[in-house]
PDB file of N, CA, C and O in Angstrom:
ATOM      1  N   MET A   1      -3.841   3.434 -17.951  1.00 54.00           N
ATOM      2  CA  MET A   1      -3.021   3.266 -16.755  1.00 54.00           C
ATOM      3  C   MET A   1      -2.583   1.810 -16.665  1.00 54.00           C
ATOM      4  O   MET A   1      -3.378   0.913 -16.860  1.00 54.00           O
ATOM      5  N   SER A   2      -1.320   1.605 -16.352  1.00 72.00           N
ATOM      6  CA  SER A   2      -0.803   0.244 -16.291  1.00 72.00           C
ATOM      7  C   SER A   2      -1.316  -0.474 -15.045  1.00 72.00           C
ATOM      8  O   SER A   2      -1.787   0.143 -14.091  1.00 72.00           O
ATOM      9  N   GLU A   3      -1.221  -1.806 -15.096  1.00 71.00           N
ATOM     10  CA  GLU A   3      -1.667  -2.601 -13.946  1.00 71.00           C
ATOM     11  C   GLU A   3      -0.888  -2.241 -12.689  1.00 71.00           C
ATOM     12  O   GLU A   3      -1.449  -2.192 -11.596  1.00 71.00           O
ATOM     13  N   ALA A   4       0.417  -2.008 -12.828  1.00 71.00           N
ATOM     14  CA  ALA A   4       1.253  -1.695 -11.670  1.00 71.00           C
ATOM     15  C   ALA A   4       0.818  -0.383 -11.017  1.00 71.00           C
ATOM     16  O   ALA A   4       0.734  -0.291  -9.788  1.00 71.00           O
ATOM     17  N   LYS A   5       0.498   0.623 -11.834  1.00 77.00           N
ATOM     18  CA  LYS A   5       0.062   1.904 -11.281  1.00 77.00           C
ATOM     19  C   LYS A   5      -1.299   1.764 -10.609  1.00 77.00           C
ATOM     20  O   LYS A   5      -1.535   2.324  -9.541  1.00 77.00           O
ATOM     21  N   THR A   6      -2.187   1.011 -11.245  1.00 79.00           N
ATOM     22  CA  THR A   6      -3.507   0.795 -10.663  1.00 79.00           C
ATOM     23  C   THR A   6      -3.389   0.091  -9.315  1.00 79.00           C
ATOM     24  O   THR A   6      -4.031   0.470  -8.338  1.00 79.00           O
ATOM     25  N   LEU A   7      -2.554  -0.943  -9.269  1.00 77.00           N
ATOM     26  CA  LEU A   7      -2.361  -1.688  -8.019  1.00 77.00           C
ATOM     27  C   LEU A   7      -1.759  -0.793  -6.943  1.00 77.00           C
ATOM     28  O   LEU A   7      -2.159  -0.858  -5.780  1.00 77.00           O
ATOM     29  N   ALA A   8      -0.814   0.061  -7.326  1.00 78.00           N
ATOM     30  CA  ALA A   8      -0.192   0.960  -6.355  1.00 78.00           C
ATOM     31  C   ALA A   8      -1.223   1.912  -5.754  1.00 78.00           C
ATOM     32  O   ALA A   8      -1.217   2.174  -4.545  1.00 78.00           O
ATOM     33  N   ILE A   9      -2.140   2.403  -6.576  1.00 80.00           N
ATOM     34  CA  ILE A   9      -3.185   3.305  -6.086  1.00 80.00           C
ATOM     35  C   ILE A   9      -4.130   2.569  -5.139  1.00 80.00           C
ATOM     36  O   ILE A   9      -4.485   3.071  -4.069  1.00 80.00           O
ATOM     37  N   ILE A  10      -4.520   1.350  -5.534  1.00 82.00           N
ATOM     38  CA  ILE A  10      -5.413   0.555  -4.683  1.00 82.00           C
ATOM     39  C   ILE A  10      -4.731   0.229  -3.357  1.00 82.00           C
ATOM     40  O   ILE A  10      -5.327   0.371  -2.282  1.00 82.00           O
ATOM     41  N   ALA A  11      -3.471  -0.204  -3.427  1.00 83.00           N
ATOM     42  CA  ALA A  11      -2.732  -0.550  -2.212  1.00 83.00           C
ATOM     43  C   ALA A  11      -2.587   0.658  -1.292  1.00 83.00           C
ATOM     44  O   ALA A  11      -2.731   0.560  -0.077  1.00 83.00           O
ATOM     45  N   GLY A  12      -2.326   1.821  -1.905  1.00 84.00           N
ATOM     46  CA  GLY A  12      -2.215   3.043  -1.103  1.00 84.00           C
ATOM     47  C   GLY A  12      -3.520   3.410  -0.426  1.00 84.00           C
ATOM     48  O   GLY A  12      -3.546   3.796   0.747  1.00 84.00           O
ATOM     49  N   GLY A  13      -4.610   3.263  -1.164  1.00 85.00           N
ATOM     50  CA  GLY A  13      -5.924   3.575  -0.588  1.00 85.00           C
ATOM     51  C   GLY A  13      -6.307   2.639   0.537  1.00 85.00           C
ATOM     52  O   GLY A  13      -6.747   3.070   1.608  1.00 85.00           O
ATOM     53  N   VAL A  14      -6.117   1.340   0.299  1.00 86.00           N
ATOM     54  CA  VAL A  14      -6.447   0.348   1.334  1.00 86.00           C
ATOM     55  C   VAL A  14      -5.541   0.526   2.540  1.00 86.00           C
ATOM     56  O   VAL A  14      -5.996   0.545   3.688  1.00 86.00           O
ATOM     57  N   GLY A  15      -4.244   0.676   2.285  1.00 86.00           N
ATOM     58  CA  GLY A  15      -3.291   0.857   3.385  1.00 86.00           C
ATOM     59  C   GLY A  15      -3.585   2.102   4.192  1.00 86.00           C
ATOM     60  O   GLY A  15      -3.562   2.089   5.425  1.00 86.00           O
ATOM     61  N   GLY A  16      -3.879   3.192   3.501  1.00 85.00           N
ATOM     62  CA  GLY A  16      -4.181   4.449   4.199  1.00 85.00           C
ATOM     63  C   GLY A  16      -5.443   4.359   5.031  1.00 85.00           C
ATOM     64  O   GLY A  16      -5.492   4.844   6.171  1.00 85.00           O
ATOM     65  N   ALA A  17      -6.475   3.713   4.487  1.00 87.00           N
ATOM     66  CA  ALA A  17      -7.736   3.587   5.218  1.00 87.00           C
ATOM     67  C   ALA A  17      -7.566   2.737   6.472  1.00 87.00           C
ATOM     68  O   ALA A  17      -8.013   3.112   7.564  1.00 87.00           O
ATOM     69  N   VAL A  18      -6.922   1.597   6.309  1.00 87.00           N
ATOM     70  CA  VAL A  18      -6.713   0.718   7.469  1.00 87.00           C
ATOM     71  C   VAL A  18      -5.783   1.388   8.476  1.00 87.00           C
ATOM     72  O   VAL A  18      -6.022   1.338   9.690  1.00 87.00           O
ATOM     73  N   GLY A  19      -4.743   2.021   7.969  1.00 85.00           N
ATOM     74  CA  GLY A  19      -3.803   2.709   8.858  1.00 85.00           C
ATOM     75  C   GLY A  19      -4.467   3.807   9.660  1.00 85.00           C
ATOM     76  O   GLY A  19      -4.231   3.947  10.866  1.00 85.00           O
ATOM     77  N   ALA A  20      -5.314   4.592   9.021  1.00 86.00           N
ATOM     78  CA  ALA A  20      -6.019   5.666   9.723  1.00 86.00           C
ATOM     79  C   ALA A  20      -6.949   5.101  10.786  1.00 86.00           C
ATOM     80  O   ALA A  20      -7.026   5.609  11.906  1.00 86.00           O
ATOM     81  N   PHE A  21      -7.654   4.019  10.451  1.00 85.00           N
ATOM     82  CA  PHE A  21      -8.562   3.391  11.413  1.00 85.00           C
ATOM     83  C   PHE A  21      -7.794   2.906  12.635  1.00 85.00           C
ATOM     84  O   PHE A  21      -8.190   3.170  13.775  1.00 85.00           O
ATOM     85  N   VAL A  22      -6.681   2.213  12.402  1.00 86.00           N
ATOM     86  CA  VAL A  22      -5.888   1.690  13.527  1.00 86.00           C
ATOM     87  C   VAL A  22      -5.275   2.831  14.325  1.00 86.00           C
ATOM     88  O   VAL A  22      -5.266   2.805  15.559  1.00 86.00           O
ATOM     89  N   GLY A  23      -4.769   3.834  13.620  1.00 85.00           N
ATOM     90  CA  GLY A  23      -4.160   4.970  14.321  1.00 85.00           C
ATOM     91  C   GLY A  23      -5.131   5.663  15.257  1.00 85.00           C
ATOM     92  O   GLY A  23      -4.802   5.994  16.399  1.00 85.00           O
ATOM     93  N   VAL A  24      -6.368   5.859  14.809  1.00 86.00           N
ATOM     94  CA  VAL A  24      -7.384   6.509  15.650  1.00 86.00           C
ATOM     95  C   VAL A  24      -7.831   5.567  16.768  1.00 86.00           C
ATOM     96  O   VAL A  24      -8.033   5.980  17.907  1.00 86.00           O
ATOM     97  N   ALA A  25      -7.961   4.275  16.443  1.00 87.00           N
ATOM     98  CA  ALA A  25      -8.403   3.304  17.449  1.00 87.00           C
ATOM     99  C   ALA A  25      -7.396   3.190  18.584  1.00 87.00           C
ATOM    100  O   ALA A  25      -7.773   3.082  19.752  1.00 87.00           O
ATOM    101  N   VAL A  26      -6.106   3.228  18.241  1.00 82.00           N
ATOM    102  CA  VAL A  26      -5.063   3.135  19.269  1.00 82.00           C
ATOM    103  C   VAL A  26      -5.069   4.389  20.129  1.00 82.00           C
ATOM    104  O   VAL A  26      -4.904   4.336  21.343  1.00 82.00           O
ATOM    105  N   GLY A  27      -5.279   5.519  19.482  1.00 79.00           N
ATOM    106  CA  GLY A  27      -5.386   6.782  20.209  1.00 79.00           C
ATOM    107  C   GLY A  27      -4.039   7.298  20.678  1.00 79.00           C
ATOM    108  O   GLY A  27      -3.000   6.935  20.164  1.00 79.00           O
ATOM    109  N   GLY A  28      -4.076   8.136  21.668  1.00 77.00           N
ATOM    110  CA  GLY A  28      -2.856   8.748  22.184  1.00 77.00           C
ATOM    111  C   GLY A  28      -2.667  10.138  21.625  1.00 77.00           C
ATOM    112  O   GLY A  28      -3.610  10.764  21.135  1.00 77.00           O
ATOM    113  N   ASP A  29      -1.430  10.612  21.688  1.00 83.00           N
ATOM    114  CA  ASP A  29      -1.146  11.957  21.192  1.00 83.00           C
ATOM    115  C   ASP A  29      -1.090  11.964  19.661  1.00 83.00           C
ATOM    116  O   ASP A  29      -1.110  10.924  19.003  1.00 83.00           O
ATOM    117  N   THR A  30      -1.037  13.137  19.115  1.00 83.00           N
ATOM    118  CA  THR A  30      -1.069  13.299  17.656  1.00 83.00           C
ATOM    119  C   THR A  30       0.081  12.577  16.974  1.00 83.00           C
ATOM    120  O   THR A  30      -0.113  11.923  15.951  1.00 83.00           O
ATOM    121  N   LEU A  31       1.273  12.681  17.531  1.00 84.00           N
ATOM    122  CA  LEU A  31       2.444  12.035  16.932  1.00 84.00           C
ATOM    123  C   LEU A  31       2.288  10.514  16.945  1.00 84.00           C
ATOM    124  O   LEU A  31       2.594   9.839  15.962  1.00 84.00           O
ATOM    125  N   GLY A  32       1.781   9.976  18.043  1.00 83.00           N
ATOM    126  CA  GLY A  32       1.580   8.528  18.137  1.00 83.00           C
ATOM    127  C   GLY A  32       0.582   8.020  17.114  1.00 83.00           C
ATOM    128  O   GLY A  32       0.795   6.987  16.471  1.00 83.00           O
ATOM    129  N   VAL A  33      -0.516   8.749  16.938  1.00 84.00           N
ATOM    130  CA  VAL A  33      -1.533   8.371  15.954  1.00 84.00           C
ATOM    131  C   VAL A  33      -0.948   8.431  14.549  1.00 84.00           C
ATOM    132  O   VAL A  33      -1.153   7.523  13.735  1.00 84.00           O
ATOM    133  N   THR A  34      -0.190   9.477  14.266  1.00 85.00           N
ATOM    134  CA  THR A  34       0.415   9.637  12.943  1.00 85.00           C
ATOM    135  C   THR A  34       1.393   8.515  12.635  1.00 85.00           C
ATOM    136  O   THR A  34       1.354   7.920  11.550  1.00 85.00           O
ATOM    137  N   LEU A  35       2.267   8.212  13.589  1.00 86.00           N
ATOM    138  CA  LEU A  35       3.253   7.152  13.370  1.00 86.00           C
ATOM    139  C   LEU A  35       2.585   5.789  13.213  1.00 86.00           C
ATOM    140  O   LEU A  35       2.952   5.005  12.344  1.00 86.00           O
ATOM    141  N   THR A  36       1.595   5.505  14.048  1.00 85.00           N
ATOM    142  CA  THR A  36       0.866   4.243  13.941  1.00 85.00           C
ATOM    143  C   THR A  36       0.182   4.140  12.582  1.00 85.00           C
ATOM    144  O   THR A  36       0.229   3.101  11.920  1.00 85.00           O
ATOM    145  N   THR A  37      -0.444   5.231  12.157  1.00 86.00           N
ATOM    146  CA  THR A  37      -1.118   5.256  10.857  1.00 86.00           C
ATOM    147  C   THR A  37      -0.142   4.979   9.729  1.00 86.00           C
ATOM    148  O   THR A  37      -0.416   4.170   8.840  1.00 86.00           O
ATOM    149  N   LEU A  38       1.022   5.632   9.749  1.00 87.00           N
ATOM    150  CA  LEU A  38       2.015   5.446   8.687  1.00 87.00           C
ATOM    151  C   LEU A  38       2.540   4.012   8.649  1.00 87.00           C
ATOM    152  O   LEU A  38       2.633   3.410   7.579  1.00 87.00           O
ATOM    153  N   VAL A  39       2.867   3.463   9.805  1.00 88.00           N
ATOM    154  CA  VAL A  39       3.415   2.104   9.859  1.00 88.00           C
ATOM    155  C   VAL A  39       2.396   1.092   9.350  1.00 88.00           C
ATOM    156  O   VAL A  39       2.712   0.240   8.515  1.00 88.00           O
ATOM    157  N   VAL A  40       1.171   1.185   9.833  1.00 89.00           N
ATOM    158  CA  VAL A  40       0.133   0.237   9.406  1.00 89.00           C
ATOM    159  C   VAL A  40      -0.178   0.418   7.923  1.00 89.00           C
ATOM    160  O   VAL A  40      -0.348  -0.566   7.193  1.00 89.00           O
ATOM    161  N   ALA A  41      -0.231   1.643   7.445  1.00 89.00           N
ATOM    162  CA  ALA A  41      -0.511   1.905   6.033  1.00 89.00           C
ATOM    163  C   ALA A  41       0.551   1.282   5.138  1.00 89.00           C
ATOM    164  O   ALA A  41       0.232   0.656   4.119  1.00 89.00           O
ATOM    165  N   VAL A  42       1.813   1.426   5.498  1.00 88.00           N
ATOM    166  CA  VAL A  42       2.903   0.846   4.706  1.00 88.00           C
ATOM    167  C   VAL A  42       2.826  -0.676   4.722  1.00 88.00           C
ATOM    168  O   VAL A  42       2.958  -1.330   3.684  1.00 88.00           O
ATOM    169  N   LEU A  43       2.591  -1.263   5.898  1.00 87.00           N
ATOM    170  CA  LEU A  43       2.512  -2.721   6.002  1.00 87.00           C
ATOM    171  C   LEU A  43       1.348  -3.289   5.187  1.00 87.00           C
ATOM    172  O   LEU A  43       1.503  -4.269   4.460  1.00 87.00           O
ATOM    173  N   VAL A  44       0.183  -2.665   5.310  1.00 88.00           N
ATOM    174  CA  VAL A  44      -0.990  -3.153   4.587  1.00 88.00           C
ATOM    175  C   VAL A  44      -0.814  -2.953   3.079  1.00 88.00           C
ATOM    176  O   VAL A  44      -1.122  -3.846   2.284  1.00 88.00           O
ATOM    177  N   GLY A  45      -0.305  -1.804   2.687  1.00 85.00           N
ATOM    178  CA  GLY A  45      -0.072  -1.548   1.265  1.00 85.00           C
ATOM    179  C   GLY A  45       0.912  -2.543   0.671  1.00 85.00           C
ATOM    180  O   GLY A  45       0.696  -3.073  -0.425  1.00 85.00           O
ATOM    181  N   ALA A  46       1.984  -2.833   1.395  1.00 86.00           N
ATOM    182  CA  ALA A  46       2.973  -3.811   0.926  1.00 86.00           C
ATOM    183  C   ALA A  46       2.358  -5.201   0.836  1.00 86.00           C
ATOM    184  O   ALA A  46       2.643  -5.955  -0.098  1.00 86.00           O
ATOM    185  N   ALA A  47       1.509  -5.534   1.797  1.00 86.00           N
ATOM    186  CA  ALA A  47       0.853  -6.851   1.783  1.00 86.00           C
ATOM    187  C   ALA A  47      -0.089  -6.989   0.583  1.00 86.00           C
ATOM    188  O   ALA A  47      -0.162  -8.057  -0.035  1.00 86.00           O
ATOM    189  N   VAL A  48      -0.797  -5.916   0.245  1.00 83.00           N
ATOM    190  CA  VAL A  48      -1.695  -5.946  -0.916  1.00 83.00           C
ATOM    191  C   VAL A  48      -0.900  -6.182  -2.188  1.00 83.00           C
ATOM    192  O   VAL A  48      -1.255  -7.021  -3.024  1.00 83.00           O
ATOM    193  N   ILE A  49       0.200  -5.457  -2.346  1.00 81.00           N
ATOM    194  CA  ILE A  49       1.037  -5.622  -3.533  1.00 81.00           C
ATOM    195  C   ILE A  49       1.653  -7.017  -3.568  1.00 81.00           C
ATOM    196  O   ILE A  49       1.635  -7.688  -4.602  1.00 81.00           O
ATOM    197  N   ALA A  50       2.190  -7.463  -2.436  1.00 83.00           N
ATOM    198  CA  ALA A  50       2.827  -8.782  -2.389  1.00 83.00           C
ATOM    199  C   ALA A  50       1.840  -9.894  -2.725  1.00 83.00           C
ATOM    200  O   ALA A  50       2.167 -10.815  -3.475  1.00 83.00           O
ATOM    201  N   SER A  51       0.635  -9.811  -2.203  1.00 82.00           N
ATOM    202  CA  SER A  51      -0.342 -10.859  -2.473  1.00 82.00           C
ATOM    203  C   SER A  51      -0.742 -10.888  -3.943  1.00 82.00           C
ATOM    204  O   SER A  51      -0.936 -11.953  -4.525  1.00 82.00           O
ATOM    205  N   ALA A  52      -0.832  -9.718  -4.573  1.00 78.00           N
ATOM    206  CA  ALA A  52      -1.169  -9.660  -5.995  1.00 78.00           C
ATOM    207  C   ALA A  52      -0.039 -10.230  -6.850  1.00 78.00           C
ATOM    208  O   ALA A  52      -0.282 -10.946  -7.817  1.00 78.00           O
ATOM    209  N   VAL A  53       1.189  -9.924  -6.473  1.00 76.00           N
ATOM    210  CA  VAL A  53       2.334 -10.440  -7.221  1.00 76.00           C
ATOM    211  C   VAL A  53       2.434 -11.953  -7.057  1.00 76.00           C
ATOM    212  O   VAL A  53       2.643 -12.679  -8.027  1.00 76.00           O
ATOM    213  N   ILE A  54       2.265 -12.432  -5.829  1.00 77.00           N
ATOM    214  CA  ILE A  54       2.329 -13.871  -5.565  1.00 77.00           C
ATOM    215  C   ILE A  54       1.224 -14.599  -6.322  1.00 77.00           C
ATOM    216  O   ILE A  54       1.429 -15.681  -6.877  1.00 77.00           O
ATOM    217  N   ALA A  55       0.049 -14.008  -6.365  1.00 74.00           N
ATOM    218  CA  ALA A  55      -1.077 -14.625  -7.069  1.00 74.00           C
ATOM    219  C   ALA A  55      -0.887 -14.570  -8.583  1.00 74.00           C
ATOM    220  O   ALA A  55      -1.604 -15.234  -9.322  1.00 74.00           O
ATOM    221  N   GLY A  56       0.064 -13.770  -9.039  1.00 72.00           N
ATOM    222  CA  GLY A  56       0.336 -13.677 -10.470  1.00 72.00           C
ATOM    223  C   GLY A  56      -0.571 -12.715 -11.208  1.00 72.00           C
ATOM    224  O   GLY A  56      -0.627 -12.717 -12.428  1.00 72.00           O
ATOM    225  N   ASP A  57      -1.304 -11.887 -10.459  1.00 64.00           N
ATOM    226  CA  ASP A  57      -2.206 -10.934 -11.098  1.00 64.00           C
ATOM    227  C   ASP A  57      -1.449  -9.789 -11.770  1.00 64.00           C
ATOM    228  O   ASP A  57      -1.920  -9.210 -12.737  1.00 64.00           O
ATOM    229  N   VAL A  58      -0.292  -9.446 -11.216  1.00 62.00           N
ATOM    230  CA  VAL A  58       0.474  -8.316 -11.742  1.00 62.00           C
ATOM    231  C   VAL A  58       1.930  -8.735 -11.887  1.00 62.00           C
ATOM    232  O   VAL A  58       2.477  -9.389 -11.018  1.00 62.00           O
ATOM    233  N   GLU A  59       2.530  -8.350 -12.998  1.00 63.00           N
ATOM    234  CA  GLU A  59       3.942  -8.616 -13.211  1.00 63.00           C
ATOM    235  C   GLU A  59       4.668  -7.284 -13.269  1.00 63.00           C
ATOM    236  O   GLU A  59       4.210  -6.344 -13.906  1.00 63.00           O
ATOM    237  N   PHE A  60       5.775  -7.209 -12.568  1.00 58.00           N
ATOM    238  CA  PHE A  60       6.556  -5.990 -12.547  1.00 58.00           C
ATOM    239  C   PHE A  60       7.817  -6.181 -13.386  1.00 58.00           C
ATOM    240  O   PHE A  60       8.563  -7.126 -13.184  1.00 58.00           O
ATOM    241  N   PHE A  61       8.019  -5.289 -14.340  1.00 54.00           N
ATOM    242  CA  PHE A  61       9.211  -5.327 -15.184  1.00 54.00           C
ATOM    243  C   PHE A  61       9.923  -3.993 -15.083  1.00 54.00           C
ATOM    244  O   PHE A  61       9.293  -2.948 -15.058  1.00 54.00           O
ATOM    245  N   ALA A  62      11.238  -4.060 -15.031  1.00 50.00           N
ATOM    246  CA  ALA A  62      12.030  -2.832 -15.030  1.00 50.00           C
ATOM    247  C   ALA A  62      12.592  -2.625 -16.422  1.00 50.00           C
ATOM    248  O   ALA A  62      13.242  -3.511 -16.973  1.00 50.00           O
ATOM    249  N   SER A  63      12.343  -1.464 -16.989  1.00 49.00           N
ATOM    250  CA  SER A  63      12.891  -1.156 -18.302  1.00 49.00           C
ATOM    251  C   SER A  63      13.351   0.295 -18.332  1.00 49.00           C
ATOM    252  O   SER A  63      13.011   1.087 -17.465  1.00 49.00           O
ATOM    253  N   ALA A  64      14.132   0.629 -19.337  1.00 52.00           N
ATOM    254  CA  ALA A  64      14.703   1.969 -19.422  1.00 52.00           C
ATOM    255  C   ALA A  64      13.655   3.053 -19.557  1.00 52.00           C
ATOM    256  O   ALA A  64      13.812   4.159 -19.045  1.00 52.00           O
ATOM    257  N   ASP A  65      12.537   2.740 -20.210  1.00 54.00           N
ATOM    258  CA  ASP A  65      11.508   3.754 -20.403  1.00 54.00           C
ATOM    259  C   ASP A  65      10.454   3.744 -19.304  1.00 54.00           C
ATOM    260  O   ASP A  65       9.472   4.464 -19.369  1.00 54.00           O
ATOM    261  N   GLY A  66      10.642   2.922 -18.276  1.00 53.00           N
ATOM    262  CA  GLY A  66       9.763   2.938 -17.116  1.00 53.00           C
ATOM    263  C   GLY A  66       8.459   2.216 -17.313  1.00 53.00           C
ATOM    264  O   GLY A  66       7.523   2.405 -16.537  1.00 53.00           O
ATOM    265  N   GLU A  67       8.343   1.389 -18.327  1.00 53.00           N
ATOM    266  CA  GLU A  67       7.091   0.664 -18.548  1.00 53.00           C
ATOM    267  C   GLU A  67       7.264  -0.814 -18.291  1.00 53.00           C
ATOM    268  O   GLU A  67       8.286  -1.371 -18.389  1.00 53.00           O
TER     269      GLU A  67
END
């Protein structure tokens, strides 16, 4: 598995976990919890990826064969 795929899985897991925690902590109706969870998950996941790229741990290249 490439570094980019591994990072995407980690970012998704961390983002989803934090998002779910915040969504439940905020409470409210089901739709509110779901939307809060999604927004926080996306923000946290993006932050994980951005910090790894900035730190130089992962390099992203676009190529025709997707590698």
